[in-house]
PDB file of C-alpha atoms and ligand atoms in Angstrom:
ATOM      1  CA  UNK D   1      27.351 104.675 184.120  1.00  0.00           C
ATOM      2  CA  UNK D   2      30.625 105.101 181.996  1.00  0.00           C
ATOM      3  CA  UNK D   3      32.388 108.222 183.425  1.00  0.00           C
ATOM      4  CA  UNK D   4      34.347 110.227 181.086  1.00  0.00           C
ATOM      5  CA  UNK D   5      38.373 110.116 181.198  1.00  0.00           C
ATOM      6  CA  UNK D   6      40.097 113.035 182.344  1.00  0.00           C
ATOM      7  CA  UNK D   7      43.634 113.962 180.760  1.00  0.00           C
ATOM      8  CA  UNK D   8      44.562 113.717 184.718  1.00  0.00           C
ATOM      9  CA  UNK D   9      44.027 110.176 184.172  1.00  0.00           C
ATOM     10  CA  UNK D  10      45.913 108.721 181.641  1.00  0.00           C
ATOM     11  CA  UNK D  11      49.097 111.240 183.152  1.00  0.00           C
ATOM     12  CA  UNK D  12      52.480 110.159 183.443  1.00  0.00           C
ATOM     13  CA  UNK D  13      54.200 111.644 186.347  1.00  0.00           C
ATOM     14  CA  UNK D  14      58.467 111.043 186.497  1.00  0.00           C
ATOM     15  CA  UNK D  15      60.058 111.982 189.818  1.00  0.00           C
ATOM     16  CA  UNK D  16      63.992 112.500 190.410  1.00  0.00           C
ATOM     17  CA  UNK D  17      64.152 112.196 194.282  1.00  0.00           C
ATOM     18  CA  UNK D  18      66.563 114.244 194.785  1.00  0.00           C
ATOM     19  CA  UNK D  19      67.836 115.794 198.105  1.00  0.00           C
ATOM     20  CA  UNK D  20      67.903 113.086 201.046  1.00  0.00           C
ATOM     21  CA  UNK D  21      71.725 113.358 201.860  1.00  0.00           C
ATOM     22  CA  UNK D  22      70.899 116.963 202.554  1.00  0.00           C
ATOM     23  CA  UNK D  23      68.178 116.788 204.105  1.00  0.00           C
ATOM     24  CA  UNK D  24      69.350 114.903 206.840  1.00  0.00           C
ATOM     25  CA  UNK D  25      72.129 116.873 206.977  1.00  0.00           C
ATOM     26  CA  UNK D  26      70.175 119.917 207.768  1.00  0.00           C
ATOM     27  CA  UNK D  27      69.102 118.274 210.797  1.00  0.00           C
ATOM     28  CA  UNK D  28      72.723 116.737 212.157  1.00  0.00           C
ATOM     29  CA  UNK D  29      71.768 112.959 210.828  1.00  0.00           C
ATOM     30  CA  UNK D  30      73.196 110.786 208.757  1.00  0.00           C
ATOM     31  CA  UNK D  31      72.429 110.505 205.322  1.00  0.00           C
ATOM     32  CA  UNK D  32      71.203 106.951 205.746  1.00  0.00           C
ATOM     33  CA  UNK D  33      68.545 108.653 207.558  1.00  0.00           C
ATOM     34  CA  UNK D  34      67.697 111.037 204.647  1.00  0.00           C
ATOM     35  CA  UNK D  35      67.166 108.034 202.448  1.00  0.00           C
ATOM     36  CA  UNK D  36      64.971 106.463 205.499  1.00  0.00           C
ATOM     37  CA  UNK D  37      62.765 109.371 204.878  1.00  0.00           C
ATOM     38  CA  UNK D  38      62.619 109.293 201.550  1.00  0.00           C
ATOM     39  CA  UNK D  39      61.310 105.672 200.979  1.00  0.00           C
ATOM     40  CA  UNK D  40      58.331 107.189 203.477  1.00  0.00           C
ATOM     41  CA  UNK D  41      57.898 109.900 200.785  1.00  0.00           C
ATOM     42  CA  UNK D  42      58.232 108.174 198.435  1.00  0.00           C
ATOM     43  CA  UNK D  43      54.934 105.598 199.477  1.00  0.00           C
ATOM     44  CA  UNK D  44      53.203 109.261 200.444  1.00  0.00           C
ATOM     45  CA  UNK D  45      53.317 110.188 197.284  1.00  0.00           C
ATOM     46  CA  UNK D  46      52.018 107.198 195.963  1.00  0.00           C
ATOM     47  CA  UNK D  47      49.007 107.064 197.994  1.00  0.00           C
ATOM     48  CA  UNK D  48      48.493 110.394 196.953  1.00  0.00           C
ATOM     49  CA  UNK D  49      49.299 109.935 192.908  1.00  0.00           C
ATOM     50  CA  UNK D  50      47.238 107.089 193.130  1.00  0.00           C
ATOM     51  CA  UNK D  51      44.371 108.889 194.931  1.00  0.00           C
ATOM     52  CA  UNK D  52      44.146 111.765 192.377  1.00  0.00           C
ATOM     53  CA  UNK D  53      44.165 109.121 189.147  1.00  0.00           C
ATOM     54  CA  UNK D  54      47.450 109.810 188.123  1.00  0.00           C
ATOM     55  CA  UNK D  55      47.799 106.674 185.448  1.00  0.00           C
ATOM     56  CA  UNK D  56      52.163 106.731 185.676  1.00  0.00           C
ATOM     57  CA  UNK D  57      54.496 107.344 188.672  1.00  0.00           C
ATOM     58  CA  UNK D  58      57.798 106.274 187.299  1.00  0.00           C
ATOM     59  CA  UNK D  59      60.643 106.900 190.026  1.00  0.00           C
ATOM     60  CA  UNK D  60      64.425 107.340 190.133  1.00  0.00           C
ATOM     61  CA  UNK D  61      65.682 105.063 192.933  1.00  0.00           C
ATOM     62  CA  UNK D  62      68.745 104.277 192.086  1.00  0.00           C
ATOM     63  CA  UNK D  63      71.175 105.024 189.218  1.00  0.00           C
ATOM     64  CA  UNK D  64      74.182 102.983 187.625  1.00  0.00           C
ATOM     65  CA  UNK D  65      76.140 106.006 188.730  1.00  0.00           C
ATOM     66  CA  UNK D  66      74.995 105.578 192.124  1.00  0.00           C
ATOM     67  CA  UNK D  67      76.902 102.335 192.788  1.00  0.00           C
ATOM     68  CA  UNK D  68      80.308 104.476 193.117  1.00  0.00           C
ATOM     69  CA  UNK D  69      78.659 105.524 196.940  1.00  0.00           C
ATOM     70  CA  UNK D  70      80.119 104.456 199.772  1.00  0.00           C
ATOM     71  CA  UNK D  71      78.964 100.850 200.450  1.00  0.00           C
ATOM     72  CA  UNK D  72      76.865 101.186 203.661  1.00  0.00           C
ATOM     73  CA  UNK D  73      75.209 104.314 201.872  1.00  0.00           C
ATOM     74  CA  UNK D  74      74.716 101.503 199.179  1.00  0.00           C
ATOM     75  CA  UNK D  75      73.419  99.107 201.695  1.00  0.00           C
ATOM     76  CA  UNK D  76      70.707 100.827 203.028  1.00  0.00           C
ATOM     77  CA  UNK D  77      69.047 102.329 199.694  1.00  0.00           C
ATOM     78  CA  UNK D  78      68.715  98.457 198.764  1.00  0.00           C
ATOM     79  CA  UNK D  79      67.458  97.689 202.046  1.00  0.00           C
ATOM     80  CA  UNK D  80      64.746 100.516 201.747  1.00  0.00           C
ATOM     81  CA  UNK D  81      64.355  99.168 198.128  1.00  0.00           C
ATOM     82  CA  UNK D  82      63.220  96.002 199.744  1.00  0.00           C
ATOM     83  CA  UNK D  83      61.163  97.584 202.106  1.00  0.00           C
ATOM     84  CA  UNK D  84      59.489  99.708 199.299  1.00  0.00           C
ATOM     85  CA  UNK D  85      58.627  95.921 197.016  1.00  0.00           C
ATOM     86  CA  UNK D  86      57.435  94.803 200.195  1.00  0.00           C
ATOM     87  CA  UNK D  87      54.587  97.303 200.613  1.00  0.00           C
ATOM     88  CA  UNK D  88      52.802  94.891 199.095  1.00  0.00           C
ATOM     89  CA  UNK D  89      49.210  95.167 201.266  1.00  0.00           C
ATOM     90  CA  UNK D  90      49.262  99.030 200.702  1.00  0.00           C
ATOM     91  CA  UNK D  91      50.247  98.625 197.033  1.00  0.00           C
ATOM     92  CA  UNK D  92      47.003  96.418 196.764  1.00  0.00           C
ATOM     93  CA  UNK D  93      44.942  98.318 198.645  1.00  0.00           C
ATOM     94  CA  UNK D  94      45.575 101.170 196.624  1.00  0.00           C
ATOM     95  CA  UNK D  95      44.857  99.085 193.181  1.00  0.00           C
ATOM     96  CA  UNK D  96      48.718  99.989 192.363  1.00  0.00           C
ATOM     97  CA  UNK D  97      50.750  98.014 189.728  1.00  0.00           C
ATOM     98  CA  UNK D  98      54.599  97.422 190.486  1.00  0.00           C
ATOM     99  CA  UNK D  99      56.910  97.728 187.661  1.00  0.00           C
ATOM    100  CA  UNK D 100      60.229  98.045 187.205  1.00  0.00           C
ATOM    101  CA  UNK D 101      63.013  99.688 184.183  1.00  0.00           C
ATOM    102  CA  UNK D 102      66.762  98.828 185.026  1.00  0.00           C
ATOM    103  CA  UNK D 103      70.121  96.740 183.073  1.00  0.00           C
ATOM    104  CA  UNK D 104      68.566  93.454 182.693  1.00  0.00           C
ATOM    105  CA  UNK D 105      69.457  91.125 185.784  1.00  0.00           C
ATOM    106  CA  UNK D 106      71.316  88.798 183.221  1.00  0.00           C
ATOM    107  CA  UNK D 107      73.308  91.338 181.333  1.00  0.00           C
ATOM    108  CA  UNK D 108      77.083  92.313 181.539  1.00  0.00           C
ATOM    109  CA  UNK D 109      77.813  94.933 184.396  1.00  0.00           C
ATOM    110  CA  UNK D 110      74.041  94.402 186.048  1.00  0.00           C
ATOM    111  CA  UNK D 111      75.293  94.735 190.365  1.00  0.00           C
ATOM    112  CA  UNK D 112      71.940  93.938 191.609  1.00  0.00           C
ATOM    113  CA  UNK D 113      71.664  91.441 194.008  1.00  0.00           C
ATOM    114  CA  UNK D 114      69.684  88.302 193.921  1.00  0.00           C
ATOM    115  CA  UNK D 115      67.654  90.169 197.050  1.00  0.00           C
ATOM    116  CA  UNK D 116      66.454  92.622 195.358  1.00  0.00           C
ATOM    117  CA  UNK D 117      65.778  90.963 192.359  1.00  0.00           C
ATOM    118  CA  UNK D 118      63.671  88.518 194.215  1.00  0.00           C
ATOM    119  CA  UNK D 119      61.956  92.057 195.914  1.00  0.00           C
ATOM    120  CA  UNK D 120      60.836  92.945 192.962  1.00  0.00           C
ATOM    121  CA  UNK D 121      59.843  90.255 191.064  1.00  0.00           C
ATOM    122  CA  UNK D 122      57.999  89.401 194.317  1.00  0.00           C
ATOM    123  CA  UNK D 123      56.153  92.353 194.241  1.00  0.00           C
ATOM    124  CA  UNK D 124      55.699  92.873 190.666  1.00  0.00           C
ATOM    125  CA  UNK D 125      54.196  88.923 190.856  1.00  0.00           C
ATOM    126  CA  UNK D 126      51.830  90.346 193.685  1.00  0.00           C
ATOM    127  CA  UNK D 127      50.486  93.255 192.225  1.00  0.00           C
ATOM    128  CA  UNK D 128      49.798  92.028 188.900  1.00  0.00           C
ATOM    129  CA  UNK D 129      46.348  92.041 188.827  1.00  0.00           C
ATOM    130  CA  UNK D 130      45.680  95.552 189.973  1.00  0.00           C
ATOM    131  CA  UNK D 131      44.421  97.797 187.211  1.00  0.00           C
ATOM    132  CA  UNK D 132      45.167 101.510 188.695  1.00  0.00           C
ATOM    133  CA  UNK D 133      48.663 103.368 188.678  1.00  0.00           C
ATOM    134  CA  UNK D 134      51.345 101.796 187.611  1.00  0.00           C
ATOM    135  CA  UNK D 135      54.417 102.854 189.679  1.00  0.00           C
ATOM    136  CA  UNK D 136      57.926 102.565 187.721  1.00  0.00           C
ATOM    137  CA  UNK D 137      60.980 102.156 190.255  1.00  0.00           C
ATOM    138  CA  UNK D 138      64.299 102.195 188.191  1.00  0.00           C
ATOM    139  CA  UNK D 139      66.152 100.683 189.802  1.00  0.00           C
ATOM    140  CA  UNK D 140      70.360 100.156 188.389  1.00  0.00           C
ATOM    141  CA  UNK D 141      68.914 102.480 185.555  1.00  0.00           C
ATOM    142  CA  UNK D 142      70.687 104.831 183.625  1.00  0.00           C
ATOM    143  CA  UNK D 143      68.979 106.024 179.748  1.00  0.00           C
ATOM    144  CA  UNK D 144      71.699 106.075 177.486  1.00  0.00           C
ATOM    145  CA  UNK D 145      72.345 102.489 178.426  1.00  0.00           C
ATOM    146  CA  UNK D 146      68.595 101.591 177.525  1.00  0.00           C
ATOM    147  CA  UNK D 147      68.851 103.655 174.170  1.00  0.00           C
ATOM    148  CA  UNK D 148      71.867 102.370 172.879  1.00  0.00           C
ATOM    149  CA  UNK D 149      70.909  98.913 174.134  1.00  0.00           C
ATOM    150  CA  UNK D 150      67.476  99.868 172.360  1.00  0.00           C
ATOM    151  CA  UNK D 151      69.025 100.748 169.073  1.00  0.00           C
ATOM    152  CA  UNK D 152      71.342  97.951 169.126  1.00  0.00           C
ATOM    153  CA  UNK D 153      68.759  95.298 169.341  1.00  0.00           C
ATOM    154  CA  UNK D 154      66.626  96.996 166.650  1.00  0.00           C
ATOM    155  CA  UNK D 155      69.333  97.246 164.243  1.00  0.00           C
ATOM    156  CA  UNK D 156      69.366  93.284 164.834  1.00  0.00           C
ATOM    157  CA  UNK D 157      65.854  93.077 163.181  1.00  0.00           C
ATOM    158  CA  UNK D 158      65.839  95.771 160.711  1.00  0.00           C
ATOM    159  CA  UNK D 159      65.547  99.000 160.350  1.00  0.00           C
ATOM    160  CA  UNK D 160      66.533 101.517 163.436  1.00  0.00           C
ATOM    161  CA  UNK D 161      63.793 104.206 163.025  1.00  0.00           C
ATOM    162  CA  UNK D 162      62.372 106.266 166.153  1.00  0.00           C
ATOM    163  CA  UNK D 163      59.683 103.316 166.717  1.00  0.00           C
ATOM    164  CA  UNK D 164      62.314 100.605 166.229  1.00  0.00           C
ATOM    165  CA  UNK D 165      64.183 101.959 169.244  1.00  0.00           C
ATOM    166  CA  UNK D 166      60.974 102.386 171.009  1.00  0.00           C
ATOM    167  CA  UNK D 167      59.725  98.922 170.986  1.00  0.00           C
ATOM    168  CA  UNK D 168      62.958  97.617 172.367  1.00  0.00           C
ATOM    169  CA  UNK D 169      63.325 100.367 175.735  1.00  0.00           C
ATOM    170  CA  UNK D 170      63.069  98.571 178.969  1.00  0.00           C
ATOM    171  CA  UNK D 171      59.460  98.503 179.222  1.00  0.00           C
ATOM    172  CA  UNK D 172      58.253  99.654 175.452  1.00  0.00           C
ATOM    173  CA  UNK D 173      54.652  99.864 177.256  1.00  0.00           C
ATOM    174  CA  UNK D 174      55.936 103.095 179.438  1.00  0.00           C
ATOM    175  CA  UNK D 175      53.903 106.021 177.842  1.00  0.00           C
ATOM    176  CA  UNK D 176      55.284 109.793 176.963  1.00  0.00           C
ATOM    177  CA  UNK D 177      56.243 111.337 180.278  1.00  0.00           C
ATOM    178  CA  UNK D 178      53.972 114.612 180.826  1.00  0.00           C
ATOM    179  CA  UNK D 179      55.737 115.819 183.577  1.00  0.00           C
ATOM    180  CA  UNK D 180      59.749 115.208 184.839  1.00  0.00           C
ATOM    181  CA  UNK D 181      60.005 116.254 188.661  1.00  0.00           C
ATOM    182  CA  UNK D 182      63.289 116.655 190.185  1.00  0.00           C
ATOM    183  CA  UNK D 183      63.592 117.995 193.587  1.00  0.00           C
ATOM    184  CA  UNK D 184      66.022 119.730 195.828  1.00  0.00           C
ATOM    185  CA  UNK D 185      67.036 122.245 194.129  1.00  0.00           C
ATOM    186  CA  UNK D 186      69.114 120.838 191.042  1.00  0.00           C
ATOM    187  CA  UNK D 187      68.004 121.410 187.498  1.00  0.00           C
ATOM    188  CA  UNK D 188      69.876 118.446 185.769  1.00  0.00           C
ATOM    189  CA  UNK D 189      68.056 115.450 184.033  1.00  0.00           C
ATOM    190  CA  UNK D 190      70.790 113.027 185.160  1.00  0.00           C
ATOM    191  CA  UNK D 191      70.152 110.462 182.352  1.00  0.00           C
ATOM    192  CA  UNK D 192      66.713 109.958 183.488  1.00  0.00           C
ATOM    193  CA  UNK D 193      64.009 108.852 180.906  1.00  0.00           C
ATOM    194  CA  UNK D 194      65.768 110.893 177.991  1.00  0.00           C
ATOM    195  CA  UNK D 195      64.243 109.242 175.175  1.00  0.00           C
ATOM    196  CA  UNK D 196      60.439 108.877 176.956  1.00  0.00           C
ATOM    197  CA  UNK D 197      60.645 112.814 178.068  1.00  0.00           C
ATOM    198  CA  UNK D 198      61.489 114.010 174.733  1.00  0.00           C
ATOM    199  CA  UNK D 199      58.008 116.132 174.978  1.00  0.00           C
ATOM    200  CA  UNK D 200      57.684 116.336 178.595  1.00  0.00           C
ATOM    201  CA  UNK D 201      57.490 119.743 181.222  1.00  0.00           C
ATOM    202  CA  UNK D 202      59.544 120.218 183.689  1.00  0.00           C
ATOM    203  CA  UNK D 203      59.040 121.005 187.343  1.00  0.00           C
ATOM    204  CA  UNK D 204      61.939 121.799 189.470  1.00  0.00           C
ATOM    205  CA  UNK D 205      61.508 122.494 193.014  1.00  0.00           C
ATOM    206  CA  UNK D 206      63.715 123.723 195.623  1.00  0.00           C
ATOM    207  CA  UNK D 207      61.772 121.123 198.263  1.00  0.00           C
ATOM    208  CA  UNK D 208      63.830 118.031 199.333  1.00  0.00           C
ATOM    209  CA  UNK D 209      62.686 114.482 197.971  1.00  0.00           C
ATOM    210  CA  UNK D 210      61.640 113.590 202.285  1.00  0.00           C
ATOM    211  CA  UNK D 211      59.806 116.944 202.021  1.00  0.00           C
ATOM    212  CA  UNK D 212      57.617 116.181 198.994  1.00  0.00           C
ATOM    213  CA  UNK D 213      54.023 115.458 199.113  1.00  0.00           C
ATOM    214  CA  UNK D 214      50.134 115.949 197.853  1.00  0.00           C
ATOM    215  CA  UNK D 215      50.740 120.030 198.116  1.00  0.00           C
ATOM    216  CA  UNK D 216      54.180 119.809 195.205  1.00  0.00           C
ATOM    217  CA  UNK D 217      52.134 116.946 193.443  1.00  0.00           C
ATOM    218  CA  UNK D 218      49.583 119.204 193.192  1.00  0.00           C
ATOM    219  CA  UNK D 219      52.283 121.613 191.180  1.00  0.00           C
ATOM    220  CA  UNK D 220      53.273 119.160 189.064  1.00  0.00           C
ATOM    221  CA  UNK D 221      50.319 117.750 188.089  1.00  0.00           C
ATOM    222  CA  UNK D 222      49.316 121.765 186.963  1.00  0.00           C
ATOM    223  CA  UNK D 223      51.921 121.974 184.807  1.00  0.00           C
ATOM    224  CA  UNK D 224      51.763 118.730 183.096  1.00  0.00           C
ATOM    225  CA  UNK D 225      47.780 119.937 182.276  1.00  0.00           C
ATOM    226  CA  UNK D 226      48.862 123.158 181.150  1.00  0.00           C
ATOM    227  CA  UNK D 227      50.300 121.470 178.088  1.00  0.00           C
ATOM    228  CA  UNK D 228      47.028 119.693 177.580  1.00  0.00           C
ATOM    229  CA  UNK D 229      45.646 121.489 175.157  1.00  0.00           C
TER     230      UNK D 229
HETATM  231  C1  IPE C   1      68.644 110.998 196.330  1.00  0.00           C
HETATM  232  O1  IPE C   1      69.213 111.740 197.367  1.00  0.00           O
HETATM  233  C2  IPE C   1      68.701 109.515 196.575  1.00  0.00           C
HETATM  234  C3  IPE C   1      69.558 108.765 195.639  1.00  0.00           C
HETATM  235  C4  IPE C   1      70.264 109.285 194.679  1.00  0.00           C
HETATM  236  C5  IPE C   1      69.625 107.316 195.829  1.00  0.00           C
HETATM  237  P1  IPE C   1      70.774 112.020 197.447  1.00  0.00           P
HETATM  238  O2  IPE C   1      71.416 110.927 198.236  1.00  0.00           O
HETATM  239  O3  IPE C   1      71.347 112.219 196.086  1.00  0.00           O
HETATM  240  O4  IPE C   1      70.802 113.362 198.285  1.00  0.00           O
HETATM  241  P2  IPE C   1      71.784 114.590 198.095  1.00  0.00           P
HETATM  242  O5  IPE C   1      71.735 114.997 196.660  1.00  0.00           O
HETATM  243  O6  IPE C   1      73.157 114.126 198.505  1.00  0.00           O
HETATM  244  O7  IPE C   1      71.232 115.635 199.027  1.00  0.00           O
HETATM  245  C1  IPE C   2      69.854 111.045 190.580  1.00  0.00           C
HETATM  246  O1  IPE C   2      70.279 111.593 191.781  1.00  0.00           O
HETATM  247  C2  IPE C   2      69.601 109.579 190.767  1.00  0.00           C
HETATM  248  C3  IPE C   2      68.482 109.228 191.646  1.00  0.00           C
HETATM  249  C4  IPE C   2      67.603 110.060 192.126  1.00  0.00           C
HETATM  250  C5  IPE C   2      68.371 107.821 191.959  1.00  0.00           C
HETATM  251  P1  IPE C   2      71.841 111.902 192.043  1.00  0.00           P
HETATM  252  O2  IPE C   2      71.913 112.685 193.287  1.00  0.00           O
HETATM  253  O3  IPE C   2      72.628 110.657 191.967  1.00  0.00           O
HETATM  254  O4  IPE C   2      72.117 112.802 190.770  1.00  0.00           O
HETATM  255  P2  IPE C   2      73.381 113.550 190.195  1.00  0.00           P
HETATM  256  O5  IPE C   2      74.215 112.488 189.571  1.00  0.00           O
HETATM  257  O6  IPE C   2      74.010 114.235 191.341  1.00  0.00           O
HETATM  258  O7  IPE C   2      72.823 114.486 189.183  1.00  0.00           O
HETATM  259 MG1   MG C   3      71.685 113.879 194.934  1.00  0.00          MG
END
């Protein structure tokens, strides 16, 4: 029997994690330890997006800002990044689609290294088939690049209009964003998804990124239908 879709379903859910350094530093660890945490929140939360038929999770894991840190901070977020593509039994078990938005591996100024890459073209080669959520990691990702890379490459073949720019984006198949999450506290967008969360709501919480889970989701997810109309 055809079920019908929910707007719940078709949602696209975009997370800033935002908070591990402090987090850990709450406690007297290091911030390496924060980020530990977060990569366990971070599959948590997909488990739990997945489970309530939330179609998007697109996630901020690392920016091009971000590569300024200090290089063992650096170090282990890719080494978590690995660990996160390598989920790949859970990922399947859950019917979840890898994906990825970043600077093109062969462009000027793209840093990440050939691990990673293979991480994630690993497990976006792994997951293919799955037809559930489709979790977004950008990864070396910052917006305005995209957009002016976007409107660059659409003034090559013709005319740069609003869906010009939108067919060439990182991954022109990433829908509207119905809800932007950023955690611990901060209420900036960071050059996150500017151009995809031109009509999104916003949910700022004062919880840490290693904190967040089905209860917050729950929050966001309420907002996002609020503006369903
Ligand atoms: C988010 O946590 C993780 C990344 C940006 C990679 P932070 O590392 O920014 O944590 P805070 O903001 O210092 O607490
Ligand atoms: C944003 O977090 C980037 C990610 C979550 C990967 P930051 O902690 O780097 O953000 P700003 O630059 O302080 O706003
Ligand atoms: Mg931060």
């Amino acid at each position: 029997m055809a079920t019908p879709s929910s707007p719940q379903q078709a949602l696209h859910v975009a997370c800033i994690m935002d908070g591990n350094g402090r987090w850990a530093r709450r406690r007297g660890l290091p911030r390496t330890a924060g980020h530990t945490a977060g990569e366990e929140a971070l599959a948590t939360v997909v488990r739990e997006a997945s489970a309530r038929g939330i179609g998007w999770l697109t996630v901020f894991g690392f920016s091009t800002e971000n590569w300024v840190r200090p290089p063992s901070e650096v170090r282990h977020i890719l080494g978590l990044h690995r660990k996160l593509f390598g989920r790949i039994d859970e990922l399947n078990a859950n019917n979840v689609r890898v994906n990825w938005i970043g600077r093109p591996f062969d462009e000027p100024g793209s840093r990440t290294p050939t691990t990673v890459q293979k991480a994630i073209r690993q497990a976006i080669a792994d997951t293919r088939n799955n037809t559930g959520m489709v979790l977004t990691v950008a990864f070396d990702y910052g917006s305005r690049a995209e957009i002016a890379r976007a409107a660059s490459r659409a003034g090559e073949s013709g005319d740069v209009n609003v869906e010009a720019i939108s067919r060439q984006l990182y991954d022109p198949s990433l829908p509207p964003v119905d809800v932007l999450v950023r955690t611990s506290g901060e209420t900036r967008v960071s050059n996150f998804l500017l151009w995809q969360s031109a009509g999104a709501r916003i949910y700022f919480t004062e919880c840490s990124w290693p904190d967040f889970g089905g209860r917050e989701l729950d929050e966001a997810i309420s907002l996002a239908r609020s503006s369903v109309s």
